[in-house]
Amino acid sequence: MNLYLDLFLTFAKVGACTFGGGYAMLPILQREVVEKKGWATDEELTDYYAIGQCTPGVIAVNTATFIGHKLKGIPGGILTTLGVVFPSIVIITVIAAFLQSFADNPLVIHAFNGIRACVCVLIFNAVLKLRKSTVIDLPTMVIFIAVFLLSALLGLSPAVLVLVCGVIGLALKLMAEKRGGGVK
């Protein structure tokens, strides 16, 4: 299949299956982009996702754009962006036309409660998968725990946390090089 069409359709599929926002997209992206297509590694996906949190816009769209750009430059970035938002535009348009008539229906309310619970599990599973390739030694474990606690207890901005951790990662790399060791 033409790679451009494949990019659009794959990200349209991701966009259609993403309920609950950008975080819910992570397990779907990991399966489609890393496991099925091999367009990125787990480490690259984690990097794109982290940068997507720091840049203006929606995390899911930013991440899709980065992956498309990696594969096919600007046209690839545009197609993945269009692909990931296309299902949402269609779904939102349809829902907006009918929402007022069924928003208070108990069946709809319970269905959304079930969807939210499912999304939490999907996010948790994605975190577990990405942790295996990200938390690789004691320094990354300390960073992981510190960021988790700072985020959970203080509600710090993801952008601030990612930037601080990037600086810490660079510092660790420079210290390892000075000692003659090799942090990769």
JSON list of C-alpha atoms in Angstrom, two decimals, residues 53-54 147 156-167:
[
{"chain": "A", "resi": 53, "resn": "GLN", "atom": "CA", "xyz": [3.20, 17.31, 26.02]},
{"chain": "A", "resi": 54, "resn": "CYS", "atom": "CA", "xyz": [5.60, 20.25, 26.01]},
{"chain": "A", "resi": 147, "resn": "VAL", "atom": "CA", "xyz": [8.18, 12.73, 38.68]},
{"chain": "A", "resi": 156, "resn": "LEU", "atom": "CA", "xyz": [3.19, 20.29, 38.35]},
{"chain": "A", "resi": 157, "resn": "SER", "atom": "CA", "xyz": [2.91, 21.00, 34.65]},
{"chain": "A", "resi": 158, "resn": "PRO", "atom": "CA", "xyz": [4.01, 18.10, 32.42]},
{"chain": "A", "resi": 159, "resn": "ALA", "atom": "CA", "xyz": [6.02, 20.60, 30.37]},
{"chain": "A", "resi": 160, "resn": "VAL", "atom": "CA", "xyz": [8.02, 21.67, 33.43]},
{"chain": "A", "resi": 161, "resn": "LEU", "atom": "CA", "xyz": [8.60, 18.08, 34.49]},
{"chain": "A", "resi": 162, "resn": "VAL", "atom": "CA", "xyz": [9.76, 17.01, 31.03]},
{"chain": "A", "resi": 163, "resn": "LEU", "atom": "CA", "xyz": [12.13, 19.98, 30.70]},
{"chain": "A", "resi": 164, "resn": "VAL", "atom": "CA", "xyz": [13.62, 19.44, 34.18]},
{"chain": "A", "resi": 165, "resn": "CYS", "atom": "CA", "xyz": [14.06, 15.72, 33.53]},
{"chain": "A", "resi": 166, "resn": "GLY", "atom": "CA", "xyz": [15.70, 16.47, 30.19]},
{"chain": "A", "resi": 167, "resn": "VAL", "atom": "CA", "xyz": [18.24, 18.68, 31.97]}
]
